[in-house]
PDB file of C-alpha atoms in Angstrom:
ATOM      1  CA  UNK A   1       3.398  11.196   0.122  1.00 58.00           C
ATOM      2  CA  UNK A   2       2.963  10.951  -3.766  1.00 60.00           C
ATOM      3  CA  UNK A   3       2.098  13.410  -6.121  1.00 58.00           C
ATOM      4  CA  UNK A   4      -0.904  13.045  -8.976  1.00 56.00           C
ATOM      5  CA  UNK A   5       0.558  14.178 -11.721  1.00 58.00           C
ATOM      6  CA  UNK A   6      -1.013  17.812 -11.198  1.00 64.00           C
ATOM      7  CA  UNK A   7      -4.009  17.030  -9.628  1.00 71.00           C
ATOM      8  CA  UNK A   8      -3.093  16.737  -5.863  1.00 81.00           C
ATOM      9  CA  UNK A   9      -1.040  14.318  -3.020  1.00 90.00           C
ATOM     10  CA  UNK A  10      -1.917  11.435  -1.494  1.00 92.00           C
ATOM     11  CA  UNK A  11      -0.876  10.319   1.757  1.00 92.00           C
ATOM     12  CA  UNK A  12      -0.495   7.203   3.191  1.00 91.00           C
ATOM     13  CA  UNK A  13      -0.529   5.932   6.695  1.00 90.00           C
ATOM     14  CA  UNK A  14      -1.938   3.898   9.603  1.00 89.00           C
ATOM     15  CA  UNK A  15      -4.205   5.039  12.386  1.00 89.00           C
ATOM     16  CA  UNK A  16      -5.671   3.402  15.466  1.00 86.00           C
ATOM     17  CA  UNK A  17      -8.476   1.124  15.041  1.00 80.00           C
ATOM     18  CA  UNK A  18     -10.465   2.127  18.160  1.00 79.00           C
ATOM     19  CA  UNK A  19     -12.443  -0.955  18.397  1.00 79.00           C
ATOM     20  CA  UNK A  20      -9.783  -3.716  18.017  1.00 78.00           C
ATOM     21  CA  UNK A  21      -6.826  -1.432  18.933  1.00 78.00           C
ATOM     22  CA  UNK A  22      -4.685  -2.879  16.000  1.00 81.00           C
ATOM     23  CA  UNK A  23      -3.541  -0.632  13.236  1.00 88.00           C
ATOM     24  CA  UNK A  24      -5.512   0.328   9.787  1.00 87.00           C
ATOM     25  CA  UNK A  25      -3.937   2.003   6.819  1.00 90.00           C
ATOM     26  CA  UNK A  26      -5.013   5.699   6.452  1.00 91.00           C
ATOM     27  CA  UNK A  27      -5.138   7.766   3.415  1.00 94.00           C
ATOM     28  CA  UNK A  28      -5.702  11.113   2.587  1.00 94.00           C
ATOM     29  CA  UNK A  29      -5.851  13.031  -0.980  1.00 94.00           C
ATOM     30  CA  UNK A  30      -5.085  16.447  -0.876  1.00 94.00           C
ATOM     31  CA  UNK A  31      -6.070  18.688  -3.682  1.00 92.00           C
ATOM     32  CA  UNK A  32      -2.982  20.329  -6.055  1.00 88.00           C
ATOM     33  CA  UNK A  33      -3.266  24.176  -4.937  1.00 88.00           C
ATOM     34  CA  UNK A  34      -2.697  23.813  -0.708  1.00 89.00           C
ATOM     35  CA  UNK A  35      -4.408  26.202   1.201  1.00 89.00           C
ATOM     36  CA  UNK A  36      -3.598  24.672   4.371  1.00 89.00           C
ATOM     37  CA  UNK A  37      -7.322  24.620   5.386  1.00 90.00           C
ATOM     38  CA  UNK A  38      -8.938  21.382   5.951  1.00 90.00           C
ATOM     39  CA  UNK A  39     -11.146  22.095   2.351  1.00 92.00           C
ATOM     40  CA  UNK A  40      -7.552  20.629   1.312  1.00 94.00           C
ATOM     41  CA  UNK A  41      -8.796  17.406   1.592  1.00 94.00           C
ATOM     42  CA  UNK A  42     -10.852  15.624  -1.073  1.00 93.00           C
ATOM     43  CA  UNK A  43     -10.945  12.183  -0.082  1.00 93.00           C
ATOM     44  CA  UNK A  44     -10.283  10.694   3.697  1.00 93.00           C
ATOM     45  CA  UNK A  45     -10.941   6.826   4.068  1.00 92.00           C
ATOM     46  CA  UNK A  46      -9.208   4.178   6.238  1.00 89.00           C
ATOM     47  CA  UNK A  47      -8.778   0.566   5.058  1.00 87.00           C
ATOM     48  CA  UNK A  48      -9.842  -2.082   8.173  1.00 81.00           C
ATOM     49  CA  UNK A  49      -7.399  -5.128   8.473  1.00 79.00           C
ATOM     50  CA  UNK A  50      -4.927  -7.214  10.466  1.00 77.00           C
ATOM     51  CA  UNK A  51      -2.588  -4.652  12.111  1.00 86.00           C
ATOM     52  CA  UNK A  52      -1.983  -2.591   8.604  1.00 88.00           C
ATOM     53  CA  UNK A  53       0.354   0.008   7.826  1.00 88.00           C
ATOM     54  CA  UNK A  54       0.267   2.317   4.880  1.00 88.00           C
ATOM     55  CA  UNK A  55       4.171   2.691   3.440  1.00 88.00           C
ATOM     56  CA  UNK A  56       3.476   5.080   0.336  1.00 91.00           C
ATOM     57  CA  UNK A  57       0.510   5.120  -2.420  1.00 92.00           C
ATOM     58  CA  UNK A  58       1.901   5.316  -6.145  1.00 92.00           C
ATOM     59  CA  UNK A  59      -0.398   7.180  -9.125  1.00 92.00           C
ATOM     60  CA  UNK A  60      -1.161   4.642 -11.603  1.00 92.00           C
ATOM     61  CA  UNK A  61      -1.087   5.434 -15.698  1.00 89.00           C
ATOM     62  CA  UNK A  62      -4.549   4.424 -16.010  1.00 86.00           C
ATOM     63  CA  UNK A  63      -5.546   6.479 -12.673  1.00 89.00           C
ATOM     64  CA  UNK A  64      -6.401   5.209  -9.451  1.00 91.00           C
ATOM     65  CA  UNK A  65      -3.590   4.535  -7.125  1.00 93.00           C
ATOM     66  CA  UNK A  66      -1.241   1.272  -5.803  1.00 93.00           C
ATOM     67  CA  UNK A  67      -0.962   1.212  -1.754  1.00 93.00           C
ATOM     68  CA  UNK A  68       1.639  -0.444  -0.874  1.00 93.00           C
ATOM     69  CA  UNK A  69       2.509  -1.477   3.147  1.00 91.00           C
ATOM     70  CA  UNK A  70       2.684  -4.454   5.178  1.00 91.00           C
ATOM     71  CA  UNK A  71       0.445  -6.530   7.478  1.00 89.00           C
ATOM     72  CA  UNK A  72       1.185  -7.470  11.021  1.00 85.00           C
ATOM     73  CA  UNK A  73       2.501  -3.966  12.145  1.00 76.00           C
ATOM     74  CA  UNK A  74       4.273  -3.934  15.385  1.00 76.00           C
ATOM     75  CA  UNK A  75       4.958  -8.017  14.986  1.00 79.00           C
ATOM     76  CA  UNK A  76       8.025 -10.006  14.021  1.00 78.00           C
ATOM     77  CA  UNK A  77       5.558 -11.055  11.547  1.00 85.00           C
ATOM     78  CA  UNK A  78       4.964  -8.544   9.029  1.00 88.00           C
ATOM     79  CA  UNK A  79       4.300  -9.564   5.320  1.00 91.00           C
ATOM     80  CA  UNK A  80       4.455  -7.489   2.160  1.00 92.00           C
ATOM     81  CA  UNK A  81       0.418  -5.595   1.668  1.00 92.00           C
ATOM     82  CA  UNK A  82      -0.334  -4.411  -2.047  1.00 94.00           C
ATOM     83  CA  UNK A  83      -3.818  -2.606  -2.377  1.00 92.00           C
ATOM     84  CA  UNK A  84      -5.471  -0.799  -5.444  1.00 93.00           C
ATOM     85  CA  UNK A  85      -7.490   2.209  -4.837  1.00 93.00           C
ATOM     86  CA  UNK A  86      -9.575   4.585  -7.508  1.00 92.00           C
ATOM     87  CA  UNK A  87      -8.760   7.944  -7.991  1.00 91.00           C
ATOM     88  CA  UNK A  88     -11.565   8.695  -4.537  1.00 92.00           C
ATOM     89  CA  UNK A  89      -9.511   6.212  -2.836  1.00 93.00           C
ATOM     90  CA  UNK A  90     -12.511   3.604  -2.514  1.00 92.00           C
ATOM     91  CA  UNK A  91     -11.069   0.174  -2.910  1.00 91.00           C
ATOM     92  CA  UNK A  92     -10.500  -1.152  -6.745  1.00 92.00           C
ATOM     93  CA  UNK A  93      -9.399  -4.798  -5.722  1.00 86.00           C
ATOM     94  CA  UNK A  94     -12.378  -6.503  -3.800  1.00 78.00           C
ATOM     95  CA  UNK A  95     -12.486 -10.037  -3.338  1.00 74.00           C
ATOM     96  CA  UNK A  96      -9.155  -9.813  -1.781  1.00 81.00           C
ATOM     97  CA  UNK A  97      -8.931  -6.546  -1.111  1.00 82.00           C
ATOM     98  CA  UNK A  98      -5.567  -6.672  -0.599  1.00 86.00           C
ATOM     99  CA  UNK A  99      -2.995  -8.802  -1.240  1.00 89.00           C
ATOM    100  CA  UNK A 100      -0.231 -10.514   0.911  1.00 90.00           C
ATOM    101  CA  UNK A 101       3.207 -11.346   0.304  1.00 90.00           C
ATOM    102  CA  UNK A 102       5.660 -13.296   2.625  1.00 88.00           C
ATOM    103  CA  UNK A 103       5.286 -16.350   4.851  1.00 80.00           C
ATOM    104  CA  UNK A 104       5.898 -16.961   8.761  1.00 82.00           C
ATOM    105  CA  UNK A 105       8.934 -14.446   9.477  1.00 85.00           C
ATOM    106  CA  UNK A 106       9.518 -10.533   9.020  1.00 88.00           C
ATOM    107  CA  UNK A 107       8.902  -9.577   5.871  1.00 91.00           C
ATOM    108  CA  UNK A 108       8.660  -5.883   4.832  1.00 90.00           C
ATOM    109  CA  UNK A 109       7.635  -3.061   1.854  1.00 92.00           C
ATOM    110  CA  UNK A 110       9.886  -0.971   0.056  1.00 91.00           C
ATOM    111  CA  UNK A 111       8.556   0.164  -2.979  1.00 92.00           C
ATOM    112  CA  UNK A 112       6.078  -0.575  -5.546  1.00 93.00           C
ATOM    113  CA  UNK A 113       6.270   0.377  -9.438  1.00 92.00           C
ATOM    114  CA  UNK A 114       4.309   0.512 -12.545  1.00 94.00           C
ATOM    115  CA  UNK A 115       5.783  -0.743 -15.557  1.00 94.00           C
ATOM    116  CA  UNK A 116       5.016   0.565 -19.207  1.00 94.00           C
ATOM    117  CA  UNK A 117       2.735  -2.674 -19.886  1.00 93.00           C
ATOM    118  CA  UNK A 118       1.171  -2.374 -16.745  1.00 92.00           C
ATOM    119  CA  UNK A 119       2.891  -4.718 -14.817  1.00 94.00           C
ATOM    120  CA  UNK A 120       3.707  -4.341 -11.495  1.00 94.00           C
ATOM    121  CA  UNK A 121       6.701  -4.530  -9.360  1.00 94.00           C
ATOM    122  CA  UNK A 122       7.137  -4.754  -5.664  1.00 94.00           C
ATOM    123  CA  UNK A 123      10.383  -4.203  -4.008  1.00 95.00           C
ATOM    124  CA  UNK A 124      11.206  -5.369  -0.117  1.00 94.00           C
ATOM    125  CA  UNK A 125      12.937  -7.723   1.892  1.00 93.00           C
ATOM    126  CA  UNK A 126      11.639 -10.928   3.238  1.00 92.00           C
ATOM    127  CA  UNK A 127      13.055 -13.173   5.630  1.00 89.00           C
ATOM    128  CA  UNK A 128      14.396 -16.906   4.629  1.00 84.00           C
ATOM    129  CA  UNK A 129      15.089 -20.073   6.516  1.00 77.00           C
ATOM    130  CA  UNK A 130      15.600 -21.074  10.227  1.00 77.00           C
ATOM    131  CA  UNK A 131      17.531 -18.076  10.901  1.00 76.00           C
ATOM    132  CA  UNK A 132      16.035 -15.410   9.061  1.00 72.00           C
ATOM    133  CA  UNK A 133      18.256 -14.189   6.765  1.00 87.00           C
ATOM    134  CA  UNK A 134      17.209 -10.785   5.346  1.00 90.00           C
ATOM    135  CA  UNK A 135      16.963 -10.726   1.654  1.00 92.00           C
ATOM    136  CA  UNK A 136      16.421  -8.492  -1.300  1.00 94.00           C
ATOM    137  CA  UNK A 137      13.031  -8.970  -2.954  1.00 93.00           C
ATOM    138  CA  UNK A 138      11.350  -8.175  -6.170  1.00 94.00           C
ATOM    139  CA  UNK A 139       7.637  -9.475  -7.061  1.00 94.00           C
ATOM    140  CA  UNK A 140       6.670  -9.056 -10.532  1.00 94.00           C
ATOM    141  CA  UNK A 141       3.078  -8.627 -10.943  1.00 94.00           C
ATOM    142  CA  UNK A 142       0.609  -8.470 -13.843  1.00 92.00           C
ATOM    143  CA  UNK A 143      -1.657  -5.334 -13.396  1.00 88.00           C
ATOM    144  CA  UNK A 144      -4.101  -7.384 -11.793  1.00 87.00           C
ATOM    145  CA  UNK A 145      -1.426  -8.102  -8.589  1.00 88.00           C
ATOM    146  CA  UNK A 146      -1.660 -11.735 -10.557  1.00 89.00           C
ATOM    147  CA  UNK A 147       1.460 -13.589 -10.748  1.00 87.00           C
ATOM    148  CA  UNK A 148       2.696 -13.737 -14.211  1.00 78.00           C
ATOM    149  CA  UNK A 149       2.842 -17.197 -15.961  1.00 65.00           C
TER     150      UNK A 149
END
């Protein structure tokens, strides 16, 4: 769950996709004053993918909101998902709509963060060489989910 600076929560998840049976990431805004009624909730949309989980959605300084998750839930196979939503939670990034991070092994979301500039930084771990080896990771984004030059 994160907060909107005043103007509500938005929760992230994944529900079942009842036509494939995989997993698609589910998100809910909620408005600021809770009434515990389902006129709570301002925007409900699911995003369709390859086995997706939603991890946590972060506000963004120029609005709109950075979804952050991996791909390949319930595999050994996960990798790293970053998505951009607008402030309705429609998708902002299109042509990918998301973006992956990580390669053949188990590779998993922690956190994602806006810097000052706009920059953005992913935190996880990812999984290197023959055998695996869990290690720390930190992308570092341009507010596009570019890499930086």
């Amino acid at each position: 769950m994160s907060t909107t600076s005043g103007q509500g929560f938005v929760l992230s998840g994944k529900s079942v996709n009842t036509t494939s049976g995989g997993s698609i990431i589910s998100l809910i805004k909620l408005r600021n004053q809770l009434t515990f009624t389902v006129s709570d909730i301002e925007a409900n949309v699911t995003i369709p993918g390859n086995n997706l989980e939603g991890i946590s959605a972060f506000p963004l300084q120029s609005g709109g909101y950075l979804v952050i998750g991996n791909e390949g839930a319930g595999t050994p196979n996960r990798s790293i998902c970053l998505l951009k939503v607008n402030n309705d939670l429609t998708l902002s990034w299109t042509s990918p709509s998301h973006l992956l991070f990580g390669g053949i092994n188990d590779d998993f979301a922690g956190n994602v963060a806006e810097l000052p500039d706009g920059r953005l930084l992913i935190f996880g771990t990812m999984s290197l060489g023959n055998e695996g080896q869990k290690k720390m990771a930190l992308i570092k984004l341009n507010k596009d989910g570019k890499f930086l030059d």
